[in-house]
Amino acid sequence: MRWLYEKRVPLGQKSYEKLKTGNYYVVDKSLMIKDYLDKGNEVTLITRPRRFGKTINMSMMADFFDITKDSKELLRILKS
Ligand SMILES: Nc1ncnc2c1ncn2[C@@H]1O[C@H](COP(=O)(O)OP(=O)(O)OP(=O)(O)O)[C@@H](O)[C@H]1O
Ligand SMILES: [Mg+2]
């Protein structure tokens, strides 16, 4: 049964943690955090485009900046 071990497309997924731990195809956007820190803006507004990954990116940053969480594994740069 091929579907048991093949990676899945994360349709409708909204949680970065589930995306990284759920055997999904993942586009690594973790360097976006560096961009935000480098720019040093107080506020960033991203209203579009639709289905761009805004919610998942916010979830990724929430995991990164949450000092009560150890996000080292979650934020590990992907090799493939
Ligand atoms: N880093 C990623 N890796 C793989 N798939 C992703 C990634 N980010 C987003 N997706 C895919 O795109 C879908 C839409 O992501 P998300 O809900 O974060 O976008 P959005 O910009 O918030 O959408 P909306 O405009 O509807 O609010 C996800 O359900 C997932 O299938
Ligand atoms: Mg959204």
PDB file of N, CA and C and ligand atoms in Angstrom:
ATOM      1  N   MET A   1       0.847  -1.182   0.000  1.00  0.00           N
ATOM      2  CA  MET A   1       0.000   0.000   0.000  1.00  0.00           C
ATOM      3  C   MET A   1       0.883   1.232   0.000  1.00  0.00           C
ATOM      4  N   ARG A   2       1.079   1.829  -1.174  1.00  0.00           N
ATOM      5  CA  ARG A   2       2.049   2.917  -1.338  1.00  0.00           C
ATOM      6  C   ARG A   2       1.753   4.124  -0.455  1.00  0.00           C
ATOM      7  N   TRP A   3       0.486   4.469  -0.262  1.00  0.00           N
ATOM      8  CA  TRP A   3       0.144   5.706   0.445  1.00  0.00           C
ATOM      9  C   TRP A   3       0.580   5.695   1.902  1.00  0.00           C
ATOM     10  N   LEU A   4       0.887   4.517   2.425  1.00  0.00           N
ATOM     11  CA  LEU A   4       1.279   4.451   3.838  1.00  0.00           C
ATOM     12  C   LEU A   4       2.633   5.096   4.100  1.00  0.00           C
ATOM     13  N   TYR A   5       3.527   5.071   3.127  1.00  0.00           N
ATOM     14  CA  TYR A   5       4.860   5.600   3.394  1.00  0.00           C
ATOM     15  C   TYR A   5       5.240   6.766   2.497  1.00  0.00           C
ATOM     16  N   GLU A   6       4.468   7.045   1.472  1.00  0.00           N
ATOM     17  CA  GLU A   6       4.803   8.174   0.623  1.00  0.00           C
ATOM     18  C   GLU A   6       4.405   9.487   1.278  1.00  0.00           C
ATOM     19  N   LYS A   7       5.165  10.550   0.954  1.00  0.00           N
ATOM     20  CA  LYS A   7       4.834  11.856   1.501  1.00  0.00           C
ATOM     21  C   LYS A   7       3.506  12.349   0.938  1.00  0.00           C
ATOM     22  N   ARG A   8       2.811  13.118   1.769  1.00  0.00           N
ATOM     23  CA  ARG A   8       1.500  13.623   1.353  1.00  0.00           C
ATOM     24  C   ARG A   8       1.581  15.113   1.037  1.00  0.00           C
ATOM     25  N   VAL A   9       0.644  15.570   0.212  1.00  0.00           N
ATOM     26  CA  VAL A   9       0.506  17.010  -0.042  1.00  0.00           C
ATOM     27  C   VAL A   9      -0.330  17.576   1.112  1.00  0.00           C
ATOM     28  N   PRO A  10       0.154  18.646   1.767  1.00  0.00           N
ATOM     29  CA  PRO A  10      -0.514  19.112   2.992  1.00  0.00           C
ATOM     30  C   PRO A  10      -1.747  19.970   2.732  1.00  0.00           C
ATOM     31  N   LEU A  11      -2.703  19.428   1.998  1.00  0.00           N
ATOM     32  CA  LEU A  11      -3.886  20.219   1.642  1.00  0.00           C
ATOM     33  C   LEU A  11      -4.655  20.684   2.875  1.00  0.00           C
ATOM     34  N   GLY A  12      -4.854  21.982   2.979  1.00  0.00           N
ATOM     35  CA  GLY A  12      -5.653  22.527   4.078  1.00  0.00           C
ATOM     36  C   GLY A  12      -4.920  22.601   5.403  1.00  0.00           C
ATOM     37  N   GLN A  13      -3.675  22.188   5.437  1.00  0.00           N
ATOM     38  CA  GLN A  13      -2.932  22.204   6.704  1.00  0.00           C
ATOM     39  C   GLN A  13      -2.669  23.640   7.168  1.00  0.00           C
ATOM     40  N   LYS A  14      -2.790  23.892   8.462  1.00  0.00           N
ATOM     41  CA  LYS A  14      -2.599  25.259   8.959  1.00  0.00           C
ATOM     42  C   LYS A  14      -1.538  25.341  10.050  1.00  0.00           C
ATOM     43  N   SER A  15      -1.076  24.191  10.507  1.00  0.00           N
ATOM     44  CA  SER A  15      -0.105  24.186  11.607  1.00  0.00           C
ATOM     45  C   SER A  15       1.278  23.810  11.079  1.00  0.00           C
ATOM     46  N   TYR A  16       2.264  24.664  11.387  1.00  0.00           N
ATOM     47  CA  TYR A  16       3.633  24.381  10.936  1.00  0.00           C
ATOM     48  C   TYR A  16       4.163  23.105  11.592  1.00  0.00           C
ATOM     49  N   GLU A  17       3.816  22.923  12.866  1.00  0.00           N
ATOM     50  CA  GLU A  17       4.293  21.731  13.576  1.00  0.00           C
ATOM     51  C   GLU A  17       3.751  20.459  12.913  1.00  0.00           C
ATOM     52  N   LYS A  18       2.477  20.458  12.581  1.00  0.00           N
ATOM     53  CA  LYS A  18       1.897  19.277  11.919  1.00  0.00           C
ATOM     54  C   LYS A  18       2.500  19.090  10.537  1.00  0.00           C
ATOM     55  N   LEU A  19       2.778  20.215   9.859  1.00  0.00           N
ATOM     56  CA  LEU A  19       3.380  20.147   8.520  1.00  0.00           C
ATOM     57  C   LEU A  19       4.740  19.443   8.594  1.00  0.00           C
ATOM     58  N   LYS A  20       5.534  19.817   9.605  1.00  0.00           N
ATOM     59  CA  LYS A  20       6.885  19.268   9.707  1.00  0.00           C
ATOM     60  C   LYS A  20       6.920  17.843  10.259  1.00  0.00           C
ATOM     61  N   THR A  21       5.936  17.487  11.060  1.00  0.00           N
ATOM     62  CA  THR A  21       5.983  16.166  11.704  1.00  0.00           C
ATOM     63  C   THR A  21       5.051  15.150  11.031  1.00  0.00           C
ATOM     64  N   GLY A  22       4.261  15.595  10.070  1.00  0.00           N
ATOM     65  CA  GLY A  22       3.222  14.723   9.532  1.00  0.00           C
ATOM     66  C   GLY A  22       3.529  14.063   8.209  1.00  0.00           C
ATOM     67  N   ASN A  23       4.790  13.907   7.873  1.00  0.00           N
ATOM     68  CA  ASN A  23       5.170  13.254   6.621  1.00  0.00           C
ATOM     69  C   ASN A  23       4.569  13.937   5.390  1.00  0.00           C
ATOM     70  N   TYR A  24       4.640  15.259   5.397  1.00  0.00           N
ATOM     71  CA  TYR A  24       4.130  16.046   4.278  1.00  0.00           C
ATOM     72  C   TYR A  24       5.291  16.592   3.435  1.00  0.00           C
ATOM     73  N   TYR A  25       4.977  16.926   2.198  1.00  0.00           N
ATOM     74  CA  TYR A  25       5.910  17.748   1.422  1.00  0.00           C
ATOM     75  C   TYR A  25       5.946  19.128   2.068  1.00  0.00           C
ATOM     76  N   VAL A  26       7.146  19.664   2.291  1.00  0.00           N
ATOM     77  CA  VAL A  26       7.269  20.963   2.958  1.00  0.00           C
ATOM     78  C   VAL A  26       8.184  21.873   2.146  1.00  0.00           C
ATOM     79  N   VAL A  27       7.722  23.072   1.881  1.00  0.00           N
ATOM     80  CA  VAL A  27       8.583  24.096   1.288  1.00  0.00           C
ATOM     81  C   VAL A  27       9.243  24.835   2.451  1.00  0.00           C
ATOM     82  N   ASP A  28      10.567  24.791   2.513  1.00  0.00           N
ATOM     83  CA  ASP A  28      11.274  25.397   3.644  1.00  0.00           C
ATOM     84  C   ASP A  28      11.318  26.917   3.492  1.00  0.00           C
ATOM     85  N   LYS A  29      10.585  27.608   4.349  1.00  0.00           N
ATOM     86  CA  LYS A  29      10.566  29.077   4.304  1.00  0.00           C
ATOM     87  C   LYS A  29      11.168  29.661   5.580  1.00  0.00           C
ATOM     88  N   SER A  30      11.999  28.871   6.251  1.00  0.00           N
ATOM     89  CA  SER A  30      12.509  29.310   7.552  1.00  0.00           C
ATOM     90  C   SER A  30      13.425  30.543   7.444  1.00  0.00           C
ATOM     91  N   LEU A  31      14.058  30.744   6.286  1.00  0.00           N
ATOM     92  CA  LEU A  31      14.913  31.934   6.150  1.00  0.00           C
ATOM     93  C   LEU A  31      14.107  33.228   6.138  1.00  0.00           C
ATOM     94  N   MET A  32      12.805  33.087   5.988  1.00  0.00           N
ATOM     95  CA  MET A  32      11.925  34.247   6.084  1.00  0.00           C
ATOM     96  C   MET A  32      12.050  34.896   7.473  1.00  0.00           C
ATOM     97  N   ILE A  33      12.304  34.079   8.492  1.00  0.00           N
ATOM     98  CA  ILE A  33      12.466  34.610   9.855  1.00  0.00           C
ATOM     99  C   ILE A  33      13.684  35.531   9.896  1.00  0.00           C
ATOM    100  N   LYS A  34      14.763  35.128   9.236  1.00  0.00           N
ATOM    101  CA  LYS A  34      15.967  35.967   9.173  1.00  0.00           C
ATOM    102  C   LYS A  34      15.646  37.304   8.486  1.00  0.00           C
ATOM    103  N   ASP A  35      14.897  37.220   7.383  1.00  0.00           N
ATOM    104  CA  ASP A  35      14.514  38.449   6.673  1.00  0.00           C
ATOM    105  C   ASP A  35      13.775  39.411   7.600  1.00  0.00           C
ATOM    106  N   TYR A  36      12.817  38.869   8.365  1.00  0.00           N
ATOM    107  CA  TYR A  36      12.055  39.721   9.269  1.00  0.00           C
ATOM    108  C   TYR A  36      12.958  40.363  10.302  1.00  0.00           C
ATOM    109  N   LEU A  37      13.854  39.561  10.873  1.00  0.00           N
ATOM    110  CA  LEU A  37      14.741  40.093  11.914  1.00  0.00           C
ATOM    111  C   LEU A  37      15.689  41.129  11.324  1.00  0.00           C
ATOM    112  N   ASP A  38      16.220  40.857  10.128  1.00  0.00           N
ATOM    113  CA  ASP A  38      17.150  41.787   9.486  1.00  0.00           C
ATOM    114  C   ASP A  38      16.477  43.122   9.177  1.00  0.00           C
ATOM    115  N   LYS A  39      15.224  43.055   8.711  1.00  0.00           N
ATOM    116  CA  LYS A  39      14.519  44.292   8.350  1.00  0.00           C
ATOM    117  C   LYS A  39      14.198  45.123   9.587  1.00  0.00           C
ATOM    118  N   GLY A  40      13.893  44.448  10.681  1.00  0.00           N
ATOM    119  CA  GLY A  40      13.655  45.143  11.945  1.00  0.00           C
ATOM    120  C   GLY A  40      12.414  46.012  11.961  1.00  0.00           C
ATOM    121  N   ASN A  41      11.466  45.737  11.087  1.00  0.00           N
ATOM    122  CA  ASN A  41      10.229  46.530  11.094  1.00  0.00           C
ATOM    123  C   ASN A  41       9.408  46.240  12.351  1.00  0.00           C
ATOM    124  N   GLU A  42       8.711  47.257  12.818  1.00  0.00           N
ATOM    125  CA  GLU A  42       7.883  47.045  13.997  1.00  0.00           C
ATOM    126  C   GLU A  42       6.619  46.265  13.653  1.00  0.00           C
ATOM    127  N   VAL A  43       6.094  46.542  12.452  1.00  0.00           N
ATOM    128  CA  VAL A  43       4.857  45.893  12.017  1.00  0.00           C
ATOM    129  C   VAL A  43       5.022  45.443  10.570  1.00  0.00           C
ATOM    130  N   THR A  44       4.521  44.256  10.254  1.00  0.00           N
ATOM    131  CA  THR A  44       4.506  43.798   8.855  1.00  0.00           C
ATOM    132  C   THR A  44       3.091  43.342   8.524  1.00  0.00           C
ATOM    133  N   LEU A  45       2.560  43.850   7.448  1.00  0.00           N
ATOM    134  CA  LEU A  45       1.197  43.476   7.043  1.00  0.00           C
ATOM    135  C   LEU A  45       1.275  42.704   5.724  1.00  0.00           C
ATOM    136  N   ILE A  46       0.823  41.469   5.746  1.00  0.00           N
ATOM    137  CA  ILE A  46       0.787  40.663   4.510  1.00  0.00           C
ATOM    138  C   ILE A  46      -0.661  40.244   4.294  1.00  0.00           C
ATOM    139  N   THR A  47      -1.289  40.834   3.313  1.00  0.00           N
ATOM    140  CA  THR A  47      -2.717  40.564   3.112  1.00  0.00           C
ATOM    141  C   THR A  47      -2.976  39.652   1.921  1.00  0.00           C
ATOM    142  N   ARG A  48      -1.962  39.378   1.152  1.00  0.00           N
ATOM    143  CA  ARG A  48      -2.154  38.570  -0.046  1.00  0.00           C
ATOM    144  C   ARG A  48      -0.841  37.975  -0.505  1.00  0.00           C
ATOM    145  N   PRO A  49      -0.768  37.086  -1.464  1.00  0.00           N
ATOM    146  CA  PRO A  49      -1.912  36.533  -2.193  1.00  0.00           C
ATOM    147  C   PRO A  49      -2.625  35.431  -1.401  1.00  0.00           C
ATOM    148  N   ARG A  50      -3.787  35.067  -1.907  1.00  0.00           N
ATOM    149  CA  ARG A  50      -4.546  34.002  -1.270  1.00  0.00           C
ATOM    150  C   ARG A  50      -3.772  32.706  -1.363  1.00  0.00           C
ATOM    151  N   ARG A  51      -3.904  31.884  -0.323  1.00  0.00           N
ATOM    152  CA  ARG A  51      -3.300  30.541  -0.263  1.00  0.00           C
ATOM    153  C   ARG A  51      -1.786  30.590  -0.453  1.00  0.00           C
ATOM    154  N   PHE A  52      -1.192  31.650   0.009  1.00  0.00           N
ATOM    155  CA  PHE A  52       0.236  31.875  -0.171  1.00  0.00           C
ATOM    156  C   PHE A  52       1.065  31.176   0.907  1.00  0.00           C
ATOM    157  N   GLY A  53       0.391  30.839   2.011  1.00  0.00           N
ATOM    158  CA  GLY A  53       1.102  30.245   3.146  1.00  0.00           C
ATOM    159  C   GLY A  53       1.226  31.207   4.314  1.00  0.00           C
ATOM    160  N   LYS A  54       0.399  32.256   4.326  1.00  0.00           N
ATOM    161  CA  LYS A  54       0.475  33.266   5.383  1.00  0.00           C
ATOM    162  C   LYS A  54       0.251  32.632   6.761  1.00  0.00           C
ATOM    163  N   THR A  55      -0.805  31.838   6.872  1.00  0.00           N
ATOM    164  CA  THR A  55      -1.143  31.255   8.178  1.00  0.00           C
ATOM    165  C   THR A  55      -0.051  30.291   8.636  1.00  0.00           C
ATOM    166  N   ILE A  56       0.447  29.461   7.739  1.00  0.00           N
ATOM    167  CA  ILE A  56       1.504  28.516   8.117  1.00  0.00           C
ATOM    168  C   ILE A  56       2.790  29.260   8.472  1.00  0.00           C
ATOM    169  N   ASN A  57       3.081  30.338   7.760  1.00  0.00           N
ATOM    170  CA  ASN A  57       4.270  31.130   8.099  1.00  0.00           C
ATOM    171  C   ASN A  57       4.135  31.752   9.495  1.00  0.00           C
ATOM    172  N   MET A  58       2.939  32.224   9.816  1.00  0.00           N
ATOM    173  CA  MET A  58       2.707  32.770  11.156  1.00  0.00           C
ATOM    174  C   MET A  58       2.882  31.683  12.208  1.00  0.00           C
ATOM    175  N   SER A  59       2.390  30.490  11.889  1.00  0.00           N
ATOM    176  CA  SER A  59       2.529  29.364  12.814  1.00  0.00           C
ATOM    177  C   SER A  59       4.008  29.010  13.002  1.00  0.00           C
ATOM    178  N   MET A  60       4.772  29.068  11.904  1.00  0.00           N
ATOM    179  CA  MET A  60       6.223  28.792  11.974  1.00  0.00           C
ATOM    180  C   MET A  60       6.910  29.823  12.887  1.00  0.00           C
ATOM    181  N   MET A  61       6.560  31.093  12.705  1.00  0.00           N
ATOM    182  CA  MET A  61       7.195  32.138  13.514  1.00  0.00           C
ATOM    183  C   MET A  61       6.759  32.042  14.973  1.00  0.00           C
ATOM    184  N   ALA A  62       5.504  31.683  15.195  1.00  0.00           N
ATOM    185  CA  ALA A  62       5.029  31.510  16.577  1.00  0.00           C
ATOM    186  C   ALA A  62       5.847  30.418  17.261  1.00  0.00           C
ATOM    187  N   ASP A  63       6.104  29.322  16.545  1.00  0.00           N
ATOM    188  CA  ASP A  63       6.918  28.243  17.120  1.00  0.00           C
ATOM    189  C   ASP A  63       8.336  28.729  17.394  1.00  0.00           C
ATOM    190  N   PHE A  64       8.887  29.520  16.477  1.00  0.00           N
ATOM    191  CA  PHE A  64      10.269  29.990  16.618  1.00  0.00           C
ATOM    192  C   PHE A  64      10.421  30.942  17.803  1.00  0.00           C
ATOM    193  N   PHE A  65       9.490  31.867  17.957  1.00  0.00           N
ATOM    194  CA  PHE A  65       9.645  32.902  18.975  1.00  0.00           C
ATOM    195  C   PHE A  65       9.098  32.506  20.347  1.00  0.00           C
ATOM    196  N   ASP A  66       8.406  31.381  20.429  1.00  0.00           N
ATOM    197  CA  ASP A  66       7.837  30.933  21.703  1.00  0.00           C
ATOM    198  C   ASP A  66       8.950  30.368  22.591  1.00  0.00           C
ATOM    199  N   ILE A  67       9.276  31.100  23.670  1.00  0.00           N
ATOM    200  CA  ILE A  67      10.406  30.661  24.509  1.00  0.00           C
ATOM    201  C   ILE A  67      10.040  29.448  25.358  1.00  0.00           C
ATOM    202  N   THR A  68       8.765  29.099  25.406  1.00  0.00           N
ATOM    203  CA  THR A  68       8.388  27.912  26.180  1.00  0.00           C
ATOM    204  C   THR A  68       8.495  26.646  25.340  1.00  0.00           C
ATOM    205  N   LYS A  69       8.829  26.806  24.058  1.00  0.00           N
ATOM    206  CA  LYS A  69       8.915  25.646  23.168  1.00  0.00           C
ATOM    207  C   LYS A  69      10.351  25.450  22.709  1.00  0.00           C
ATOM    208  N   ASP A  70      10.769  24.199  22.590  1.00  0.00           N
ATOM    209  CA  ASP A  70      12.067  23.937  21.978  1.00  0.00           C
ATOM    210  C   ASP A  70      11.811  23.647  20.500  1.00  0.00           C
ATOM    211  N   SER A  71      12.043  24.661  19.664  1.00  0.00           N
ATOM    212  CA  SER A  71      11.674  24.516  18.248  1.00  0.00           C
ATOM    213  C   SER A  71      12.874  24.151  17.369  1.00  0.00           C
ATOM    214  N   LYS A  72      13.974  23.718  18.021  1.00  0.00           N
ATOM    215  CA  LYS A  72      15.182  23.431  17.248  1.00  0.00           C
ATOM    216  C   LYS A  72      14.928  22.400  16.133  1.00  0.00           C
ATOM    217  N   GLU A  73      14.261  21.320  16.497  1.00  0.00           N
ATOM    218  CA  GLU A  73      13.997  20.268  15.500  1.00  0.00           C
ATOM    219  C   GLU A  73      13.008  20.753  14.440  1.00  0.00           C
ATOM    220  N   LEU A  74      11.979  21.487  14.886  1.00  0.00           N
ATOM    221  CA  LEU A  74      10.962  21.962  13.949  1.00  0.00           C
ATOM    222  C   LEU A  74      11.535  22.914  12.913  1.00  0.00           C
ATOM    223  N   LEU A  75      12.536  23.698  13.344  1.00  0.00           N
ATOM    224  CA  LEU A  75      13.090  24.710  12.446  1.00  0.00           C
ATOM    225  C   LEU A  75      14.350  24.231  11.738  1.00  0.00           C
ATOM    226  N   ARG A  76      14.703  22.973  11.940  1.00  0.00           N
ATOM    227  CA  ARG A  76      15.903  22.462  11.279  1.00  0.00           C
ATOM    228  C   ARG A  76      15.758  22.610   9.769  1.00  0.00           C
ATOM    229  N   ILE A  77      16.796  23.146   9.124  1.00  0.00           N
ATOM    230  CA  ILE A  77      16.745  23.346   7.673  1.00  0.00           C
ATOM    231  C   ILE A  77      16.630  21.990   6.981  1.00  0.00           C
ATOM    232  N   LEU A  78      15.719  21.923   6.030  1.00  0.00           N
ATOM    233  CA  LEU A  78      15.488  20.653   5.337  1.00  0.00           C
ATOM    234  C   LEU A  78      16.588  20.385   4.319  1.00  0.00           C
ATOM    235  N   LYS A  79      16.908  19.095   4.169  1.00  0.00           N
ATOM    236  CA  LYS A  79      17.954  18.758   3.203  1.00  0.00           C
ATOM    237  C   LYS A  79      17.383  18.370   1.851  1.00  0.00           C
ATOM    238  N   SER A  80      16.117  17.946   1.810  1.00  0.00           N
ATOM    239  CA  SER A  80      15.551  17.560   0.510  1.00  0.00           C
ATOM    240  C   SER A  80      14.095  17.963   0.435  1.00  0.00           C
TER     241      SER A  80
HETATM  242  N1  LIG B   1       5.719  25.806   3.645  1.00  0.00           N
HETATM  243  C1  LIG B   1       4.771  25.077   3.014  1.00  0.00           C
HETATM  244  N2  LIG B   1       5.077  23.847   2.552  1.00  0.00           N
HETATM  245  C2  LIG B   1       4.145  23.111   1.905  1.00  0.00           C
HETATM  246  N3  LIG B   1       2.873  23.489   1.680  1.00  0.00           N
HETATM  247  C3  LIG B   1       2.514  24.698   2.127  1.00  0.00           C
HETATM  248  C4  LIG B   1       3.432  25.556   2.822  1.00  0.00           C
HETATM  249  N4  LIG B   1       2.796  26.706   3.126  1.00  0.00           N
HETATM  250  C5  LIG B   1       1.540  26.561   2.651  1.00  0.00           C
HETATM  251  N5  LIG B   1       1.362  25.358   2.054  1.00  0.00           N
HETATM  252  C6  LIG B   1       0.129  24.848   1.420  1.00  0.00           C
HETATM  253  O1  LIG B   1      -0.691  25.956   1.076  1.00  0.00           O
HETATM  254  C7  LIG B   1      -1.945  25.864   1.803  1.00  0.00           C
HETATM  255  C8  LIG B   1      -2.359  27.253   2.201  1.00  0.00           C
HETATM  256  O2  LIG B   1      -1.520  27.692   3.266  1.00  0.00           O
HETATM  257  P1  LIG B   1      -2.044  28.779   4.296  1.00  0.00           P
HETATM  258  O3  LIG B   1      -3.397  28.403   4.837  1.00  0.00           O
HETATM  259  O4  LIG B   1      -0.944  29.026   5.279  1.00  0.00           O
HETATM  260  O5  LIG B   1      -2.184  30.029   3.291  1.00  0.00           O
HETATM  261  P2  LIG B   1      -2.889  31.428   3.539  1.00  0.00           P
HETATM  262  O6  LIG B   1      -2.094  32.437   2.770  1.00  0.00           O
HETATM  263  O7  LIG B   1      -3.057  31.673   5.007  1.00  0.00           O
HETATM  264  O8  LIG B   1      -4.287  31.167   2.840  1.00  0.00           O
HETATM  265  P3  LIG B   1      -5.614  32.085   2.953  1.00  0.00           P
HETATM  266  O9  LIG B   1      -5.408  33.212   1.981  1.00  0.00           O
HETATM  267  O10 LIG B   1      -6.722  31.152   2.534  1.00  0.00           O
HETATM  268  O11 LIG B   1      -5.722  32.527   4.395  1.00  0.00           O
HETATM  269  C9  LIG B   1      -1.676  24.916   2.985  1.00  0.00           C
HETATM  270  O12 LIG B   1      -2.845  24.266   3.420  1.00  0.00           O
HETATM  271  C10 LIG B   1      -0.700  23.951   2.370  1.00  0.00           C
HETATM  272  O13 LIG B   1      -1.383  22.991   1.584  1.00  0.00           O
HETATM  273 MG    MG B   2      -4.734  32.125   6.200  1.00  0.00          MG
END
